[in-house]
Coordinates of N, CA and C in Angstrom, one line a residue:
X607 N 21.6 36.9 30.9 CA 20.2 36.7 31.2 C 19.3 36.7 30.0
X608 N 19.7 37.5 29.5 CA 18.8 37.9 28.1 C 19.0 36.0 27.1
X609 N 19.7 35.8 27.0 CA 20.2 34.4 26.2 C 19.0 33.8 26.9
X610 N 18.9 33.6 28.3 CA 18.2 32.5 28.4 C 16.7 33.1 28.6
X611 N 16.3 34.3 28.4 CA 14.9 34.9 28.1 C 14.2 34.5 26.7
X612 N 15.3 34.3 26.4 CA 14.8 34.2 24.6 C 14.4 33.0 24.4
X613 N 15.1 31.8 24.4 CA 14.8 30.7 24.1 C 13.7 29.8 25.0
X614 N 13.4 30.5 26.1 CA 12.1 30.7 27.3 C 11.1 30.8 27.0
X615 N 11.3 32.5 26.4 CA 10.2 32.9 25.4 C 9.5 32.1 24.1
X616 N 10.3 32.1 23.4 CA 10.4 31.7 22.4 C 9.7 29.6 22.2
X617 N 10.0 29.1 23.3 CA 9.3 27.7 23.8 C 7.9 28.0 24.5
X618 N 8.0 29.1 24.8 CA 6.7 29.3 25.8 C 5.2 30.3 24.5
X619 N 5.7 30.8 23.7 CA 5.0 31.8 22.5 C 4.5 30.3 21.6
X620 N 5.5 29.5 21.1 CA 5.2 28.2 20.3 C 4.1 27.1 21.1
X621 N 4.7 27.0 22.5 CA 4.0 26.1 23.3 C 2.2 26.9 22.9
X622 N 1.9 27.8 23.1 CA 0.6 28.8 23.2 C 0.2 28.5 21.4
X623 N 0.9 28.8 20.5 CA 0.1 28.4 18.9 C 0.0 27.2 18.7
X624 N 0.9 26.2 19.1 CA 0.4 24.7 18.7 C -0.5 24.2 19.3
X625 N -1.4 24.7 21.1 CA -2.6 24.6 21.9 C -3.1 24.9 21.2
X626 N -3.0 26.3 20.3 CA -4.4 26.7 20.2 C -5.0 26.5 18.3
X627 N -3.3 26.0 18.0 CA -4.1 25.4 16.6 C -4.5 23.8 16.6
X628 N -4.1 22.8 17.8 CA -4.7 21.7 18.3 C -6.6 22.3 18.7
X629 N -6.4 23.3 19.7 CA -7.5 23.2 20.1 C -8.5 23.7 18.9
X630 N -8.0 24.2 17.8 CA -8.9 24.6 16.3 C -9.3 23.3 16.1
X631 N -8.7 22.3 15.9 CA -9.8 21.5 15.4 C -10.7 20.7 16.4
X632 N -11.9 20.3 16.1 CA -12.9 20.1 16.7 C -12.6 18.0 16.5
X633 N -12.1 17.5 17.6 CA -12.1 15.9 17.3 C -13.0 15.1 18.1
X634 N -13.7 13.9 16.9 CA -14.6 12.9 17.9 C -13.9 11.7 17.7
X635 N -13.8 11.1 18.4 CA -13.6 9.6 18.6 C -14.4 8.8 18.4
X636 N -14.3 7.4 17.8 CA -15.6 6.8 17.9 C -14.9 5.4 17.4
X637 N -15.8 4.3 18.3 CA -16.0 2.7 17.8 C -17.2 2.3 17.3
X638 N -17.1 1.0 16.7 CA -18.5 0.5 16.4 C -18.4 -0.6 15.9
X639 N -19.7 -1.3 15.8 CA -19.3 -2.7 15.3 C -20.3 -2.5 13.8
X640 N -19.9 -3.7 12.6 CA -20.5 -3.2 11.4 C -21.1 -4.8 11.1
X641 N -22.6 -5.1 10.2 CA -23.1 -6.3 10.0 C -23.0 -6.3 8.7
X642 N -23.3 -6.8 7.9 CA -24.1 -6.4 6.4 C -23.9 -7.3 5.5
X643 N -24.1 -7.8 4.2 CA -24.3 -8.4 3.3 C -23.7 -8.3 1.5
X644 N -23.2 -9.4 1.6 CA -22.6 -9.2 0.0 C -23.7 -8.9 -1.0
X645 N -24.4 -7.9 -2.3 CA -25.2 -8.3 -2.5 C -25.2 -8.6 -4.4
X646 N -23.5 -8.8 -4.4 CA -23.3 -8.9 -5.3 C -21.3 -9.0 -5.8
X647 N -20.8 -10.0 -6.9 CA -19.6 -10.5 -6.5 C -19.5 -11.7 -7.4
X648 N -18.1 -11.9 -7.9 CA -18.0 -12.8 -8.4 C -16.6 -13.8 -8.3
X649 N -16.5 -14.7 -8.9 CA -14.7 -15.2 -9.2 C -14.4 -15.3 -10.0
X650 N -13.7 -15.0 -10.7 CA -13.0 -15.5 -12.2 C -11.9 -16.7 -11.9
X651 N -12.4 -17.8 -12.6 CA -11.8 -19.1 -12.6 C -11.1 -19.4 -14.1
X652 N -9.3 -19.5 -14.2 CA -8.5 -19.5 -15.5 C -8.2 -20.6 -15.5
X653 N -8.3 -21.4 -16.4 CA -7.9 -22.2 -16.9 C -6.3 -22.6 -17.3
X654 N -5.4 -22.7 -17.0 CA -3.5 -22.5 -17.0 C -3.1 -23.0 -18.4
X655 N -4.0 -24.2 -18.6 CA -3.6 -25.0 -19.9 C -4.5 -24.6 -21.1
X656 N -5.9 -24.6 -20.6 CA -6.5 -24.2 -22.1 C -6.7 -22.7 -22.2
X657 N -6.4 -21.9 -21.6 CA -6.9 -20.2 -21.0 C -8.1 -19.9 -21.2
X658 N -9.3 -20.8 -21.0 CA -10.9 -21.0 -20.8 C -10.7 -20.5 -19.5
X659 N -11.4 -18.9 -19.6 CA -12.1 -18.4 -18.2 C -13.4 -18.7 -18.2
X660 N -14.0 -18.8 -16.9 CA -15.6 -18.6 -16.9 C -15.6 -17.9 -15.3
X661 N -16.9 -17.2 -15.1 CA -17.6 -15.7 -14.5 C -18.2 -16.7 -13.5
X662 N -18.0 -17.0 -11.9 CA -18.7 -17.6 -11.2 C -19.3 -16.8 -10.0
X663 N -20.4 -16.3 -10.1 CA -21.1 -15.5 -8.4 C -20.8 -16.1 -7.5
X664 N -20.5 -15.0 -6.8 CA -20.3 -15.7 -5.4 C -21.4 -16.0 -4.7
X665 N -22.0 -16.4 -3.5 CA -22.9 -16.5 -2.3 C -23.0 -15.1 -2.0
X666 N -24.3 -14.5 -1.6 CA -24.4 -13.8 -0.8 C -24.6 -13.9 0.3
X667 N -23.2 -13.6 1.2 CA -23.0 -14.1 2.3 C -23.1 -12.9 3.4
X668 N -22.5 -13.3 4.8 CA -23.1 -12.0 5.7 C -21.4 -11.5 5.9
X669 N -21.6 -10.6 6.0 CA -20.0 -9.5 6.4 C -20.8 -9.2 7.8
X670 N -19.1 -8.9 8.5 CA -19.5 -8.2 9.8 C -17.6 -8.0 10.4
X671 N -18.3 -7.1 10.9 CA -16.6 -6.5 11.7 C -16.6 -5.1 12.9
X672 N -15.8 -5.0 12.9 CA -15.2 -3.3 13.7 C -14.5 -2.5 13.2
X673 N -14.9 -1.0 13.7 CA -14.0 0.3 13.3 C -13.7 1.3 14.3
X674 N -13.2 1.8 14.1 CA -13.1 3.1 15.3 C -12.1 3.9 14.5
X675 N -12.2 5.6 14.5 CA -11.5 6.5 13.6 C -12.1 7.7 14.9
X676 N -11.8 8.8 14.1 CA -12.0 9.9 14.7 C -12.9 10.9 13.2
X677 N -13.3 11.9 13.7 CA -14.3 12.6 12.9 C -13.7 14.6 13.3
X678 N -13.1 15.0 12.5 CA -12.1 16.2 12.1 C -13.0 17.2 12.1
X679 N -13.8 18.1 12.7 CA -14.3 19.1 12.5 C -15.7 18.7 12.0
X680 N -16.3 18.0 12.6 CA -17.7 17.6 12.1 C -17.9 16.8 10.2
X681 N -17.1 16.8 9.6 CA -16.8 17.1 8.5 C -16.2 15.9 7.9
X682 N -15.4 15.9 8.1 CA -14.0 14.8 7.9 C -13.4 13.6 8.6
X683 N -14.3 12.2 8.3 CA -14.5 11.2 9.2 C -13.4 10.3 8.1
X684 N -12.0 9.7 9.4 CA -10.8 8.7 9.2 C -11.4 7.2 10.0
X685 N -11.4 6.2 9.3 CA -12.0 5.3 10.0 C -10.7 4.2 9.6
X686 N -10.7 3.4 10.5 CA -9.7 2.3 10.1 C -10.6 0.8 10.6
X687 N -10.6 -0.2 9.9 CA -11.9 -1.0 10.2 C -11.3 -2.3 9.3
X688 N -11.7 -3.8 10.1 CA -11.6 -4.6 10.2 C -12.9 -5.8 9.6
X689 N -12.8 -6.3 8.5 CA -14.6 -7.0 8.4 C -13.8 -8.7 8.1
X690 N -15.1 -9.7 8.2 CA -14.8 -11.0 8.0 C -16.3 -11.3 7.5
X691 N -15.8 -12.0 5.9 CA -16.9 -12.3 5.5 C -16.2 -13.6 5.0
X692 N -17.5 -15.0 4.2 CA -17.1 -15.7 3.6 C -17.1 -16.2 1.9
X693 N -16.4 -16.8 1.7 CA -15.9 -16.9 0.0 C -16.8 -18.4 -0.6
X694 N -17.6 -18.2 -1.1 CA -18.4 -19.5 -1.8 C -18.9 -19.2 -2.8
X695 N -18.8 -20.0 -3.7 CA -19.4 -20.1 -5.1 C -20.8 -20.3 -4.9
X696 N -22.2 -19.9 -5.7 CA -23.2 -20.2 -5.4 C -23.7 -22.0 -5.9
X697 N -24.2 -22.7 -4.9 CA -24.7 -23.9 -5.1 C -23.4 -24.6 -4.7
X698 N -22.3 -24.6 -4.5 CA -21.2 -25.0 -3.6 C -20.6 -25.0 -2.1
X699 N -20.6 -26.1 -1.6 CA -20.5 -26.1 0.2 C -19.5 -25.7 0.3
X700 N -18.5 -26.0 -0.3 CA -17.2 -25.3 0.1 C -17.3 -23.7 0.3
X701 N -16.4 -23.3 1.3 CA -16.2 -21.7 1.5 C -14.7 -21.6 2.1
X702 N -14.7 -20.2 2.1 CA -13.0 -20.0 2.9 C -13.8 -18.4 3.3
X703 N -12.4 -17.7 4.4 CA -12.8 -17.0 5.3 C -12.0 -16.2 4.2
X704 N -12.7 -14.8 4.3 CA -11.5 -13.7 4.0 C -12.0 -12.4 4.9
X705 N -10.6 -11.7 5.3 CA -10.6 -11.1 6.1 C -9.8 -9.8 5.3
X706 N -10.5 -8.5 6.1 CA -9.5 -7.4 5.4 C -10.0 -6.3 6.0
X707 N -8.5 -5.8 5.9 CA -8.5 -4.2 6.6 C -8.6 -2.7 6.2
X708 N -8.8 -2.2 6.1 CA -9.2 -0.7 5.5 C -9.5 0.3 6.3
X709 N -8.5 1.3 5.5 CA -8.7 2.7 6.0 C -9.7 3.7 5.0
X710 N -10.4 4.4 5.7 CA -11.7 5.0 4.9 C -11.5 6.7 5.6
X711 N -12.1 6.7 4.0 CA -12.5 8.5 4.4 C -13.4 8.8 3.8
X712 N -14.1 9.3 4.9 CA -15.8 9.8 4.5 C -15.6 11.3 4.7
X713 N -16.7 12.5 3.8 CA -17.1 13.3 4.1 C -18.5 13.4 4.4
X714 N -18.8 14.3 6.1 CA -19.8 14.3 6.4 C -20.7 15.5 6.0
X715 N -21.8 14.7 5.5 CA -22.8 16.6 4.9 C -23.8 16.2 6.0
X716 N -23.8 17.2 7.4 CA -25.6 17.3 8.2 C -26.2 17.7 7.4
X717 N -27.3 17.2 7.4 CA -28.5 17.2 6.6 C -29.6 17.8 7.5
X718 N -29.8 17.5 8.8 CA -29.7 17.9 9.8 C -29.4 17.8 11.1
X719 N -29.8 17.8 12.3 CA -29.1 17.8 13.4 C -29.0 16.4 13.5
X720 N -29.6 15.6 13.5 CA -29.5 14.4 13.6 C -29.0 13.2 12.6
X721 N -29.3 13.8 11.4 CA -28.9 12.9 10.2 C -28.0 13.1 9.1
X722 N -27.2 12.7 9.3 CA -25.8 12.6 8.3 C -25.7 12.0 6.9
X723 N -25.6 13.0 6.0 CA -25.1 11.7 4.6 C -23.2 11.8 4.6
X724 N -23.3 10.2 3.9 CA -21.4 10.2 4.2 C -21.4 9.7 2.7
X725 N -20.1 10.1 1.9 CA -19.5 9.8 0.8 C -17.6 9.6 0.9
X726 N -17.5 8.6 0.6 CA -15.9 9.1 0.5 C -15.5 7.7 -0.6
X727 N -14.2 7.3 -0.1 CA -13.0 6.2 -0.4 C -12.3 4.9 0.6
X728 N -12.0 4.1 0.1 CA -11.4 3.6 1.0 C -9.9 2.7 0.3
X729 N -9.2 2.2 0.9 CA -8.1 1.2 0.5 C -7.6 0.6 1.6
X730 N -7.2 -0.4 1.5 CA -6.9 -1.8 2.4 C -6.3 -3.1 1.6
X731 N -6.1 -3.9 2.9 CA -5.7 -5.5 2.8 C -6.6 -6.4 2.8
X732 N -6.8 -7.6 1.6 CA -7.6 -9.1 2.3 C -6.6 -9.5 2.2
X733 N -6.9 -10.9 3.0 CA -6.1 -11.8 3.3 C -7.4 -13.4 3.5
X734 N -7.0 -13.5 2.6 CA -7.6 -15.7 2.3 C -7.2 -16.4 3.4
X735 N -8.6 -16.9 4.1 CA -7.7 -17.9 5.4 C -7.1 -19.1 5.2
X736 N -7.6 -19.7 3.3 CA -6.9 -20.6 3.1 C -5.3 -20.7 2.4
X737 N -5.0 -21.4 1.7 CA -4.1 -21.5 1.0 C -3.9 -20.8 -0.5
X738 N -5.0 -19.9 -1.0 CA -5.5 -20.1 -2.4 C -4.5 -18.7 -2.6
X739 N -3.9 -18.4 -2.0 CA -2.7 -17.0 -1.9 C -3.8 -15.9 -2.5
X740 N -5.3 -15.7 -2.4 CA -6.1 -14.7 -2.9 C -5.8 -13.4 -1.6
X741 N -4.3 -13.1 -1.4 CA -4.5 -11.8 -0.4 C -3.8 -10.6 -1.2
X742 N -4.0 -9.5 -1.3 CA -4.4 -8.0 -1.9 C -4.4 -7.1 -1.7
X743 N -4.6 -5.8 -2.5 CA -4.9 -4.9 -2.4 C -6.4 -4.8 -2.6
X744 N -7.4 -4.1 -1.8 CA -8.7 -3.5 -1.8 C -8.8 -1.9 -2.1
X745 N -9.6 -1.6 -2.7 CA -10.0 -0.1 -2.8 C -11.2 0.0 -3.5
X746 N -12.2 1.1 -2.7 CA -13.4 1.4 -3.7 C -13.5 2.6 -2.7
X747 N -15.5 2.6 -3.0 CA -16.1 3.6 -2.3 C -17.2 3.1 -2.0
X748 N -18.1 4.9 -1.0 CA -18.5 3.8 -0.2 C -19.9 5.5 -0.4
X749 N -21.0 4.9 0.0 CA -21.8 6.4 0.7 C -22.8 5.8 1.2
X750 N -23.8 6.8 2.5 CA -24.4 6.2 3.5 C -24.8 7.1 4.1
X751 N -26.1 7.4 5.0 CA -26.8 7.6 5.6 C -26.6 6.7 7.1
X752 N -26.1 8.5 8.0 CA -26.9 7.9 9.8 C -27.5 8.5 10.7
X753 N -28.1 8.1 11.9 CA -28.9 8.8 12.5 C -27.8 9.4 13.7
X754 N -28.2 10.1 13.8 CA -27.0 10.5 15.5 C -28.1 10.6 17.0
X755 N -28.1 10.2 18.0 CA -28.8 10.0 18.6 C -28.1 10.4 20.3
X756 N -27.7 11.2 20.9 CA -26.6 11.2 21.7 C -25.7 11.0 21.4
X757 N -25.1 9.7 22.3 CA -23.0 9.5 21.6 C -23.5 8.5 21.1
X758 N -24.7 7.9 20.4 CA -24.6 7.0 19.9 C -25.0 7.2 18.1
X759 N -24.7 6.4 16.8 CA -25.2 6.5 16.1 C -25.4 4.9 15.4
X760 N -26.3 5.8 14.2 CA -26.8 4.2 13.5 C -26.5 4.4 11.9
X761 N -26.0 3.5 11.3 CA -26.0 4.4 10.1 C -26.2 2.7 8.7
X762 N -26.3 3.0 7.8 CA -26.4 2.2 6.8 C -25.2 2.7 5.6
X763 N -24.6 1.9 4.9 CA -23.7 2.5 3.9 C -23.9 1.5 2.6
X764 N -23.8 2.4 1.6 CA -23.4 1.1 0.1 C -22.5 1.3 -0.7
X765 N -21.2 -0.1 -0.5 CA -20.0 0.0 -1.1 C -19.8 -0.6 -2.2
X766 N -18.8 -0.3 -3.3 CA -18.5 -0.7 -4.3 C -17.2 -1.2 -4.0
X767 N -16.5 -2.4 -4.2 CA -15.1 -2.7 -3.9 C -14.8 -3.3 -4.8
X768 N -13.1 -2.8 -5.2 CA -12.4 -3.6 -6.2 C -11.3 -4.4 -5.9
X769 N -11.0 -5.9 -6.3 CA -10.0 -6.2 -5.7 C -8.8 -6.6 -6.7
X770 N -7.6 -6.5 -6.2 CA -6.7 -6.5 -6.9 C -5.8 -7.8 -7.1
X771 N -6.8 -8.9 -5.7 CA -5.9 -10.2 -5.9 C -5.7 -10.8 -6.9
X772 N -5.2 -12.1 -7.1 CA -5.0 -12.9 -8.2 C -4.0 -14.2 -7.8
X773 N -4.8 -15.5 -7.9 CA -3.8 -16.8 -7.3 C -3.4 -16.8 -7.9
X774 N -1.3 -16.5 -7.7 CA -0.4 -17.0 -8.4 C 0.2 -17.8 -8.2
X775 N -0.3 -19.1 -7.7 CA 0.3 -20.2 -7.3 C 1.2 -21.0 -8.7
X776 N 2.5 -21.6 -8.4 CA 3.0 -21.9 -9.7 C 2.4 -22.9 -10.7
X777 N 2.1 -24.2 -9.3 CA 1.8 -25.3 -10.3 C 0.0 -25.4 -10.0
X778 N -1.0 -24.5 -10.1 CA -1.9 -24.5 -10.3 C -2.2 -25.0 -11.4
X779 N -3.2 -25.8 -11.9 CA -4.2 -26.1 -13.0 C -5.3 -24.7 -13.3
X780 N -5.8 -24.0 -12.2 CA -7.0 -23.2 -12.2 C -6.4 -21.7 -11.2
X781 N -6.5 -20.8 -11.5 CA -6.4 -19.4 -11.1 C -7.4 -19.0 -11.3
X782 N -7.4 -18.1 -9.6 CA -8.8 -17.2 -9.5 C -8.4 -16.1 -8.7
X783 N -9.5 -15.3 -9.5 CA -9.1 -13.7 -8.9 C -10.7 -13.3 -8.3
X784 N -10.7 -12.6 -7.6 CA -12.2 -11.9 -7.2 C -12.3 -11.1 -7.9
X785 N -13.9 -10.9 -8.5 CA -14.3 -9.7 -9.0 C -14.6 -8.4 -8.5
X786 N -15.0 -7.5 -8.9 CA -15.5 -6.3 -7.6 C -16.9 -6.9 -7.1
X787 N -17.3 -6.4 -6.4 CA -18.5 -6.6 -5.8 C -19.0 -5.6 -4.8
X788 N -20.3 -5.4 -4.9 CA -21.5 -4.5 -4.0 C -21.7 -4.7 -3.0
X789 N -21.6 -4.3 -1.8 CA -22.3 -4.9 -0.2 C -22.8 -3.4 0.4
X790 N -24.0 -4.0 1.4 CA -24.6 -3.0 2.0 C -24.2 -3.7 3.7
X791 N -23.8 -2.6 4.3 CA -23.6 -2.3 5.6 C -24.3 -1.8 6.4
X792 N -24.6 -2.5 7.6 CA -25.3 -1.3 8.4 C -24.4 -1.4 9.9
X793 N -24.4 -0.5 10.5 CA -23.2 -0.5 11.5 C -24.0 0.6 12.8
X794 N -23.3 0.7 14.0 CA -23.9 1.2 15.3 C -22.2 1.8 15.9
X795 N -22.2 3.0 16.1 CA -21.1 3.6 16.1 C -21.6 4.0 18.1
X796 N -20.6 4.3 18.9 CA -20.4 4.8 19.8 C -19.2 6.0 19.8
X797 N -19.9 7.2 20.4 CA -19.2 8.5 19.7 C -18.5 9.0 21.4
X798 N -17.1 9.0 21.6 CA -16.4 9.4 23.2 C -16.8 11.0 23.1

């Protein structure tokens, strides 16, 4: 009898610390949708044969997408998020879609009950909807101000992003890589 007290015990003692070190942390859930603006950004265009680069801005175009993450103790916000913006040279009709994914980590300082400053990091995937094989590694940062308002919030953020693409197409004439670039976000979160 004793054998099977123990291993009873012993599932039922564990079962009670992993509750109650689950129930230690404090978790929010949350979605949202995000709008915002490139407000700064470039291409670098290589020349294969003569290795003549030149520095081309992009358009400042509109970004917009979705996130949802959870928020760790008031403190420690995991966001994973999705945006679609477009790729144009300025004074050029042409564009292409680029799309990319990232996971972010913000820390939250209340400032007060209602208003949050956020700082953190982020890294992700783009992906070129055309042909130009411009898909990557992303990583920067990010910081931002939101309001909290019930389950709902509002918040503004300004990122710096670096990208790591580079078209290595073989028989290209011209290679292009993105430069980093600035955008301002403003986004509307729903908190479960």
């Amino acid at each position: 009898m004793k054998k099977v007290i123990t291993p009873l015990a012993a599932l039922i003692v564990s079962s009670f610390a992993m509750s109650s070190a689950h129930a230690a942390v404090k978790q929010d859930y949350f979605v949202g949708a995000d709008l915002g603006l490139r407000l700064s950004g470039g291409m670098m265009l290589k020349n294969t044969i003569t290795d003549h680069e030149s520095d081309n801005d992009l358009d400042n175009s509109a970004i917009y997408g979705i996130h949802g993450g959870v928020t760790l103790n008031d403190h420690h916000r995991i966001t994973l998020g999705y945006t679609h913006e477009e790729l144009s040279l300025k004074d050029d009709s042409e564009s292409t879609g680029l799309d990319t994914v990232k996971a972010k980590y913000d820390y939250v300082f209340n400032l007060t009950n209602n208003i949050n400053l956020t700082a953190g990091a982020n890294l992700g995937y783009e992906m070129a909807e055309d042909n130009s094989n411009l898909d990557g590694i992303v990583y920067g940062i990010q910081t931002g101000v939101e309001y909290n308002l019930n389950h709902w919030s509002f918040g503004g953020e300004l990122g710096y992003t670096l990208h790591n693409a580079e078209d290595d197409s073989t028989m290209a004439i011209f290679k292009a890589s993105l430069q980093d670039e600035a955008t301002l976000m403003t986004n509307v979160t729903y908190h479960f």
